[in-house]
Amino acid sequence: MVLSQLTGSILTNINKNHKSYSPELELLLSKHGTPDLASILLKYDSLEDQLTLHFQSKHHLPAPKTCFTYLLLNSQVTQGLPKRQHVMDPCALFRTFLDAVFYVGKGTNARPYAHLHEAKVCLEKNLRPKNEKTRKILSLWNDNCGVICLSAFRNVSSEEALGRESAMISALRLDNLTNEIAGASTTRGGLKWGEKQRAQLGSSLLFRALRIHLSEGERPLLHTDV
């Protein structure tokens, strides 16, 4: 086999191990670690300002800013990503983080841990899990691996949190997640964005979520921790 064929075969096998995301997120991935990244992020980040200003406008009544969005990550995929970040290619680092995400949610207080509690009840009472998310958590625990709960973008209203949740799901694509629905569209709050704009915003938010994860460290939770 010639070198070009061998290289192509290797790349094909590598690509099979990764998920395929929205074009907007794939663009950000391809430019991660390059000089072009800043200009793309500048464009994507401006959408967050639009989102925030929209929900603070006179068209919306004042609402308690007690919500946040969160991600559930597979520790089998991350494998201590914060400790490995300095020896990884920037693009591979970001893609590994994205590949680990299996659920995107919005809530208050201890909402992310409610999913773990639901799974623990199934485990202790030998109940059949009701959804794919719970099956995923139980599968990880069965392999003696934990679930990483990453909270981000705190102190926003419920509607704005739903918009952020929807944006990240659009970027990641629903078929890569255990979410049952794509989340509330940004049009619910009167912000009439198309799929492309939602995915652009979601890509920016996921990039920032990666930075949060790398700075906070990794603490996978087993059923004994719930």
PDB file of C-alpha atoms in Angstrom:
ATOM      1  CA  MET A   1       0.000   0.000   0.000  1.00  0.00           C
ATOM      2  CA  VAL A   2       1.427   3.400  -0.984  1.00  0.00           C
ATOM      3  CA  LEU A   3       1.867   6.126   1.628  1.00  0.00           C
ATOM      4  CA  SER A   4      -1.057   8.240   0.364  1.00  0.00           C
ATOM      5  CA  GLN A   5      -3.420   5.261   0.588  1.00  0.00           C
ATOM      6  CA  LEU A   6      -2.184   4.403   4.065  1.00  0.00           C
ATOM      7  CA  THR A   7      -2.638   7.988   5.235  1.00  0.00           C
ATOM      8  CA  GLY A   8      -6.138   8.111   3.778  1.00  0.00           C
ATOM      9  CA  SER A   9      -7.041   4.862   5.511  1.00  0.00           C
ATOM     10  CA  ILE A  10      -5.800   6.162   8.858  1.00  0.00           C
ATOM     11  CA  LEU A  11      -7.730   9.420   8.495  1.00  0.00           C
ATOM     12  CA  THR A  12     -10.884   7.513   7.569  1.00  0.00           C
ATOM     13  CA  ASN A  13     -10.606   5.382  10.698  1.00  0.00           C
ATOM     14  CA  ILE A  14     -10.008   8.458  12.844  1.00  0.00           C
ATOM     15  CA  ASN A  15     -13.036  10.240  11.385  1.00  0.00           C
ATOM     16  CA  LYS A  16     -15.226   7.222  12.118  1.00  0.00           C
ATOM     17  CA  ASN A  17     -14.443   7.655  15.803  1.00  0.00           C
ATOM     18  CA  HIS A  18     -15.708  11.228  15.856  1.00  0.00           C
ATOM     19  CA  LYS A  19     -19.167  12.716  15.602  1.00  0.00           C
ATOM     20  CA  SER A  20     -20.270  15.048  12.839  1.00  0.00           C
ATOM     21  CA  TYR A  21     -21.531  18.443  13.974  1.00  0.00           C
ATOM     22  CA  SER A  22     -23.234  21.438  12.401  1.00  0.00           C
ATOM     23  CA  PRO A  23     -21.245  23.220   9.657  1.00  0.00           C
ATOM     24  CA  GLU A  24     -20.862  26.217  11.973  1.00  0.00           C
ATOM     25  CA  LEU A  25     -19.286  24.132  14.732  1.00  0.00           C
ATOM     26  CA  GLU A  26     -17.149  22.158  12.280  1.00  0.00           C
ATOM     27  CA  LEU A  27     -15.805  25.472  10.957  1.00  0.00           C
ATOM     28  CA  LEU A  28     -14.857  26.561  14.459  1.00  0.00           C
ATOM     29  CA  LEU A  29     -13.199  23.196  15.040  1.00  0.00           C
ATOM     30  CA  SER A  30     -11.169  23.420  11.852  1.00  0.00           C
ATOM     31  CA  LYS A  31      -9.860  26.872  12.781  1.00  0.00           C
ATOM     32  CA  HIS A  32      -9.124  26.093  16.432  1.00  0.00           C
ATOM     33  CA  GLY A  33      -5.488  26.860  17.128  1.00  0.00           C
ATOM     34  CA  THR A  34      -5.117  29.032  13.999  1.00  0.00           C
ATOM     35  CA  PRO A  35      -5.035  32.840  13.533  1.00  0.00           C
ATOM     36  CA  ASP A  36      -8.489  32.680  11.890  1.00  0.00           C
ATOM     37  CA  LEU A  37     -10.149  31.566  15.128  1.00  0.00           C
ATOM     38  CA  ALA A  38     -10.389  35.064  16.609  1.00  0.00           C
ATOM     39  CA  SER A  39     -12.349  36.535  13.693  1.00  0.00           C
ATOM     40  CA  ILE A  40     -14.827  33.638  13.675  1.00  0.00           C
ATOM     41  CA  LEU A  41     -15.364  33.865  17.428  1.00  0.00           C
ATOM     42  CA  LEU A  42     -15.858  37.623  17.175  1.00  0.00           C
ATOM     43  CA  LYS A  43     -18.694  37.047  14.725  1.00  0.00           C
ATOM     44  CA  TYR A  44     -20.248  34.223  16.741  1.00  0.00           C
ATOM     45  CA  ASP A  45     -19.868  36.031  20.075  1.00  0.00           C
ATOM     46  CA  SER A  46     -21.814  39.048  18.812  1.00  0.00           C
ATOM     47  CA  LEU A  47     -24.910  36.842  18.711  1.00  0.00           C
ATOM     48  CA  GLU A  48     -24.721  36.337  22.465  1.00  0.00           C
ATOM     49  CA  ASP A  49     -24.896  40.102  22.945  1.00  0.00           C
ATOM     50  CA  GLN A  50     -27.989  40.167  20.731  1.00  0.00           C
ATOM     51  CA  LEU A  51     -29.577  37.354  22.733  1.00  0.00           C
ATOM     52  CA  THR A  52     -28.944  39.042  26.076  1.00  0.00           C
ATOM     53  CA  LEU A  53     -30.108  42.460  24.898  1.00  0.00           C
ATOM     54  CA  HIS A  54     -33.249  40.948  23.421  1.00  0.00           C
ATOM     55  CA  PHE A  55     -34.330  39.399  26.709  1.00  0.00           C
ATOM     56  CA  GLN A  56     -33.495  42.588  28.580  1.00  0.00           C
ATOM     57  CA  SER A  57     -35.529  44.741  26.207  1.00  0.00           C
ATOM     58  CA  LYS A  58     -38.778  46.503  27.011  1.00  0.00           C
ATOM     59  CA  HIS A  59     -40.688  43.713  25.256  1.00  0.00           C
ATOM     60  CA  HIS A  60     -39.917  41.344  28.127  1.00  0.00           C
ATOM     61  CA  LEU A  61     -41.081  41.720  31.691  1.00  0.00           C
ATOM     62  CA  PRO A  62     -38.363  41.567  34.358  1.00  0.00           C
ATOM     63  CA  ALA A  63     -37.724  37.938  35.287  1.00  0.00           C
ATOM     64  CA  PRO A  64     -35.620  36.324  38.021  1.00  0.00           C
ATOM     65  CA  LYS A  65     -32.144  35.507  36.742  1.00  0.00           C
ATOM     66  CA  THR A  66     -31.776  32.226  38.570  1.00  0.00           C
ATOM     67  CA  CYS A  67     -31.184  29.837  35.671  1.00  0.00           C
ATOM     68  CA  PHE A  68     -28.146  28.373  33.961  1.00  0.00           C
ATOM     69  CA  THR A  69     -27.336  25.833  31.288  1.00  0.00           C
ATOM     70  CA  TYR A  70     -25.372  22.650  31.830  1.00  0.00           C
ATOM     71  CA  LEU A  71     -23.733  19.778  29.996  1.00  0.00           C
ATOM     72  CA  LEU A  72     -23.408  16.124  30.960  1.00  0.00           C
ATOM     73  CA  LEU A  73     -20.126  14.617  29.757  1.00  0.00           C
ATOM     74  CA  ASN A  74     -18.813  11.088  29.352  1.00  0.00           C
ATOM     75  CA  SER A  75     -15.616  10.664  31.383  1.00  0.00           C
ATOM     76  CA  GLN A  76     -14.664   7.664  29.233  1.00  0.00           C
ATOM     77  CA  VAL A  77     -14.130  10.147  26.415  1.00  0.00           C
ATOM     78  CA  THR A  78     -12.544  13.044  28.313  1.00  0.00           C
ATOM     79  CA  GLN A  79     -10.138  10.841  30.310  1.00  0.00           C
ATOM     80  CA  GLY A  80      -8.904  13.705  32.457  1.00  0.00           C
ATOM     81  CA  LEU A  81      -8.936  16.290  29.677  1.00  0.00           C
ATOM     82  CA  PRO A  82      -7.831  19.273  31.834  1.00  0.00           C
ATOM     83  CA  LYS A  83      -4.636  17.458  32.783  1.00  0.00           C
ATOM     84  CA  ARG A  84      -3.953  16.455  29.173  1.00  0.00           C
ATOM     85  CA  GLN A  85      -4.665  19.834  27.585  1.00  0.00           C
ATOM     86  CA  HIS A  86      -1.043  20.996  27.388  1.00  0.00           C
ATOM     87  CA  VAL A  87       0.086  18.001  25.340  1.00  0.00           C
ATOM     88  CA  MET A  88      -2.878  17.885  22.956  1.00  0.00           C
ATOM     89  CA  ASP A  89      -3.428  19.507  19.590  1.00  0.00           C
ATOM     90  CA  PRO A  90      -5.947  22.387  20.070  1.00  0.00           C
ATOM     91  CA  CYS A  91      -8.393  20.961  17.535  1.00  0.00           C
ATOM     92  CA  ALA A  92      -8.212  17.472  19.067  1.00  0.00           C
ATOM     93  CA  LEU A  93      -8.724  18.998  22.509  1.00  0.00           C
ATOM     94  CA  PHE A  94     -11.919  20.786  21.466  1.00  0.00           C
ATOM     95  CA  ARG A  95     -13.252  17.802  19.506  1.00  0.00           C
ATOM     96  CA  THR A  96     -12.663  15.438  22.421  1.00  0.00           C
ATOM     97  CA  PHE A  97     -14.658  17.755  24.662  1.00  0.00           C
ATOM     98  CA  LEU A  98     -17.522  17.910  22.160  1.00  0.00           C
ATOM     99  CA  ASP A  99     -17.505  14.151  21.617  1.00  0.00           C
ATOM    100  CA  ALA A 100     -17.918  13.701  25.378  1.00  0.00           C
ATOM    101  CA  VAL A 101     -21.128  15.762  25.620  1.00  0.00           C
ATOM    102  CA  PHE A 102     -24.208  13.547  25.709  1.00  0.00           C
ATOM    103  CA  TYR A 103     -26.843  15.885  27.161  1.00  0.00           C
ATOM    104  CA  VAL A 104     -27.557  19.633  27.194  1.00  0.00           C
ATOM    105  CA  GLY A 105     -29.938  21.061  29.766  1.00  0.00           C
ATOM    106  CA  LYS A 106     -31.227  24.149  31.516  1.00  0.00           C
ATOM    107  CA  GLY A 107     -32.259  24.533  35.116  1.00  0.00           C
ATOM    108  CA  THR A 108     -31.795  25.988  38.570  1.00  0.00           C
ATOM    109  CA  ASN A 109     -30.198  24.819  41.792  1.00  0.00           C
ATOM    110  CA  ALA A 110     -29.303  21.108  41.641  1.00  0.00           C
ATOM    111  CA  ARG A 111     -31.127  20.315  38.398  1.00  0.00           C
ATOM    112  CA  PRO A 112     -28.160  18.523  36.726  1.00  0.00           C
ATOM    113  CA  TYR A 113     -27.934  16.098  39.634  1.00  0.00           C
ATOM    114  CA  ALA A 114     -31.613  15.195  39.340  1.00  0.00           C
ATOM    115  CA  HIS A 115     -30.667  13.130  36.283  1.00  0.00           C
ATOM    116  CA  LEU A 116     -28.112  11.221  38.332  1.00  0.00           C
ATOM    117  CA  HIS A 117     -30.610  10.668  41.130  1.00  0.00           C
ATOM    118  CA  GLU A 118     -33.121   9.279  38.635  1.00  0.00           C
ATOM    119  CA  ALA A 119     -30.495   6.848  37.360  1.00  0.00           C
ATOM    120  CA  LYS A 120     -29.544   5.808  40.894  1.00  0.00           C
ATOM    121  CA  VAL A 121     -33.175   4.991  41.709  1.00  0.00           C
ATOM    122  CA  CYS A 122     -33.300   2.768  38.625  1.00  0.00           C
ATOM    123  CA  LEU A 123     -30.085   1.086  39.720  1.00  0.00           C
ATOM    124  CA  GLU A 124     -31.140   0.467  43.311  1.00  0.00           C
ATOM    125  CA  LYS A 125     -34.672  -0.677  42.490  1.00  0.00           C
ATOM    126  CA  ASN A 126     -33.713  -2.544  39.322  1.00  0.00           C
ATOM    127  CA  LEU A 127     -36.093  -0.430  37.240  1.00  0.00           C
ATOM    128  CA  ARG A 128     -36.052  -0.071  33.477  1.00  0.00           C
ATOM    129  CA  PRO A 129     -34.686   3.381  32.503  1.00  0.00           C
ATOM    130  CA  LYS A 130     -37.287   5.610  30.873  1.00  0.00           C
ATOM    131  CA  ASN A 131     -35.009   7.419  28.443  1.00  0.00           C
ATOM    132  CA  GLU A 132     -31.711   7.260  26.587  1.00  0.00           C
ATOM    133  CA  LYS A 133     -30.052   9.765  28.926  1.00  0.00           C
ATOM    134  CA  THR A 134     -30.639   7.537  31.960  1.00  0.00           C
ATOM    135  CA  ARG A 135     -29.462   4.486  30.015  1.00  0.00           C
ATOM    136  CA  LYS A 136     -26.259   6.340  29.170  1.00  0.00           C
ATOM    137  CA  ILE A 137     -25.613   7.243  32.808  1.00  0.00           C
ATOM    138  CA  LEU A 138     -26.231   3.659  33.932  1.00  0.00           C
ATOM    139  CA  SER A 139     -23.946   2.360  31.201  1.00  0.00           C
ATOM    140  CA  LEU A 140     -21.124   4.592  32.430  1.00  0.00           C
ATOM    141  CA  TRP A 141     -21.639   3.543  36.024  1.00  0.00           C
ATOM    142  CA  ASN A 142     -21.687  -0.096  34.968  1.00  0.00           C
ATOM    143  CA  ASP A 143     -18.214   0.461  33.492  1.00  0.00           C
ATOM    144  CA  ASN A 144     -17.133   2.125  36.753  1.00  0.00           C
ATOM    145  CA  CYS A 145     -16.892   5.496  35.013  1.00  0.00           C
ATOM    146  CA  GLY A 146     -18.441   8.727  36.197  1.00  0.00           C
ATOM    147  CA  VAL A 147     -20.594  11.471  34.726  1.00  0.00           C
ATOM    148  CA  ILE A 148     -19.224  15.008  34.554  1.00  0.00           C
ATOM    149  CA  CYS A 149     -21.757  17.765  35.298  1.00  0.00           C
ATOM    150  CA  LEU A 150     -20.599  21.069  33.847  1.00  0.00           C
ATOM    151  CA  SER A 151     -22.675  24.154  34.684  1.00  0.00           C
ATOM    152  CA  ALA A 152     -22.202  27.369  32.716  1.00  0.00           C
ATOM    153  CA  PHE A 153     -23.761  30.708  31.791  1.00  0.00           C
ATOM    154  CA  ARG A 154     -25.354  31.376  35.149  1.00  0.00           C
ATOM    155  CA  ASN A 155     -27.643  34.166  36.329  1.00  0.00           C
ATOM    156  CA  VAL A 156     -29.917  34.364  33.307  1.00  0.00           C
ATOM    157  CA  SER A 157     -33.689  34.223  32.949  1.00  0.00           C
ATOM    158  CA  SER A 158     -35.489  30.998  32.133  1.00  0.00           C
ATOM    159  CA  GLU A 159     -36.220  32.139  28.565  1.00  0.00           C
ATOM    160  CA  GLU A 160     -32.628  33.157  27.915  1.00  0.00           C
ATOM    161  CA  ALA A 161     -31.347  29.860  29.334  1.00  0.00           C
ATOM    162  CA  LEU A 162     -33.706  27.999  27.001  1.00  0.00           C
ATOM    163  CA  GLY A 163     -32.309  30.002  24.090  1.00  0.00           C
ATOM    164  CA  ARG A 164     -28.756  29.050  25.036  1.00  0.00           C
ATOM    165  CA  GLU A 165     -29.735  25.401  25.466  1.00  0.00           C
ATOM    166  CA  SER A 166     -31.371  25.383  22.035  1.00  0.00           C
ATOM    167  CA  ALA A 167     -28.319  27.008  20.459  1.00  0.00           C
ATOM    168  CA  MET A 168     -25.893  24.417  21.822  1.00  0.00           C
ATOM    169  CA  ILE A 169     -28.147  21.560  20.724  1.00  0.00           C
ATOM    170  CA  SER A 170     -28.302  23.079  17.230  1.00  0.00           C
ATOM    171  CA  ALA A 171     -24.502  23.223  17.100  1.00  0.00           C
ATOM    172  CA  LEU A 172     -23.980  19.688  18.408  1.00  0.00           C
ATOM    173  CA  ARG A 173     -26.964  18.208  16.507  1.00  0.00           C
ATOM    174  CA  LEU A 174     -29.695  16.317  18.283  1.00  0.00           C
ATOM    175  CA  ASP A 175     -28.668  12.912  16.934  1.00  0.00           C
ATOM    176  CA  ASN A 176     -25.346  13.214  18.791  1.00  0.00           C
ATOM    177  CA  LEU A 177     -27.123  13.687  22.120  1.00  0.00           C
ATOM    178  CA  THR A 178     -29.516  11.854  24.420  1.00  0.00           C
ATOM    179  CA  ASN A 179     -31.877  14.854  24.499  1.00  0.00           C
ATOM    180  CA  GLU A 180     -35.324  13.864  23.301  1.00  0.00           C
ATOM    181  CA  ILE A 181     -36.149  17.251  21.773  1.00  0.00           C
ATOM    182  CA  ALA A 182     -34.083  20.060  20.315  1.00  0.00           C
ATOM    183  CA  GLY A 183     -35.005  22.477  23.089  1.00  0.00           C
ATOM    184  CA  ALA A 184     -37.121  25.609  22.874  1.00  0.00           C
ATOM    185  CA  SER A 185     -36.461  27.570  19.712  1.00  0.00           C
ATOM    186  CA  THR A 186     -35.206  31.125  20.108  1.00  0.00           C
ATOM    187  CA  THR A 187     -38.424  32.172  18.365  1.00  0.00           C
ATOM    188  CA  ARG A 188     -40.292  31.260  21.559  1.00  0.00           C
ATOM    189  CA  GLY A 189     -38.989  34.454  23.121  1.00  0.00           C
ATOM    190  CA  GLY A 190     -39.639  36.465  19.981  1.00  0.00           C
ATOM    191  CA  LEU A 191     -36.066  36.249  18.687  1.00  0.00           C
ATOM    192  CA  LYS A 192     -36.515  35.034  15.124  1.00  0.00           C
ATOM    193  CA  TRP A 193     -33.230  33.343  14.324  1.00  0.00           C
ATOM    194  CA  GLY A 194     -32.629  30.647  11.769  1.00  0.00           C
ATOM    195  CA  GLU A 195     -30.806  27.370  12.355  1.00  0.00           C
ATOM    196  CA  LYS A 196     -27.499  28.854  11.179  1.00  0.00           C
ATOM    197  CA  GLN A 197     -27.510  31.673  13.718  1.00  0.00           C
ATOM    198  CA  ARG A 198     -28.503  29.323  16.539  1.00  0.00           C
ATOM    199  CA  ALA A 199     -25.659  26.982  15.617  1.00  0.00           C
ATOM    200  CA  GLN A 200     -23.196  29.871  15.471  1.00  0.00           C
ATOM    201  CA  LEU A 201     -24.178  31.019  18.949  1.00  0.00           C
ATOM    202  CA  GLY A 202     -24.121  27.445  20.229  1.00  0.00           C
ATOM    203  CA  SER A 203     -20.629  26.941  18.825  1.00  0.00           C
ATOM    204  CA  SER A 204     -19.395  30.020  20.672  1.00  0.00           C
ATOM    205  CA  LEU A 205     -21.005  28.859  23.919  1.00  0.00           C
ATOM    206  CA  LEU A 206     -19.480  25.392  23.604  1.00  0.00           C
ATOM    207  CA  PHE A 207     -16.046  26.891  23.036  1.00  0.00           C
ATOM    208  CA  ARG A 208     -16.439  28.875  26.248  1.00  0.00           C
ATOM    209  CA  ALA A 209     -17.757  25.798  28.058  1.00  0.00           C
ATOM    210  CA  LEU A 210     -14.542  24.026  27.095  1.00  0.00           C
ATOM    211  CA  ARG A 211     -12.506  26.803  28.717  1.00  0.00           C
ATOM    212  CA  ILE A 212     -14.600  26.498  31.885  1.00  0.00           C
ATOM    213  CA  HIS A 213     -14.067  22.747  31.976  1.00  0.00           C
ATOM    214  CA  LEU A 214     -10.321  23.073  31.506  1.00  0.00           C
ATOM    215  CA  SER A 215     -10.027  25.657  34.276  1.00  0.00           C
ATOM    216  CA  GLU A 216     -12.291  23.912  36.803  1.00  0.00           C
ATOM    217  CA  GLY A 217     -10.882  20.423  36.403  1.00  0.00           C
ATOM    218  CA  GLU A 218     -12.677  17.127  36.033  1.00  0.00           C
ATOM    219  CA  ARG A 219     -14.715  15.458  38.786  1.00  0.00           C
ATOM    220  CA  PRO A 220     -16.688  12.484  37.433  1.00  0.00           C
ATOM    221  CA  LEU A 221     -19.575  11.341  39.636  1.00  0.00           C
ATOM    222  CA  LEU A 222     -20.306   7.671  40.300  1.00  0.00           C
ATOM    223  CA  HIS A 223     -23.559   6.327  41.759  1.00  0.00           C
ATOM    224  CA  THR A 224     -21.884   6.281  45.183  1.00  0.00           C
ATOM    225  CA  ASP A 225     -21.431  10.064  44.928  1.00  0.00           C
ATOM    226  CA  VAL A 226     -25.134  10.773  44.465  1.00  0.00           C
TER     227      VAL A 226
END
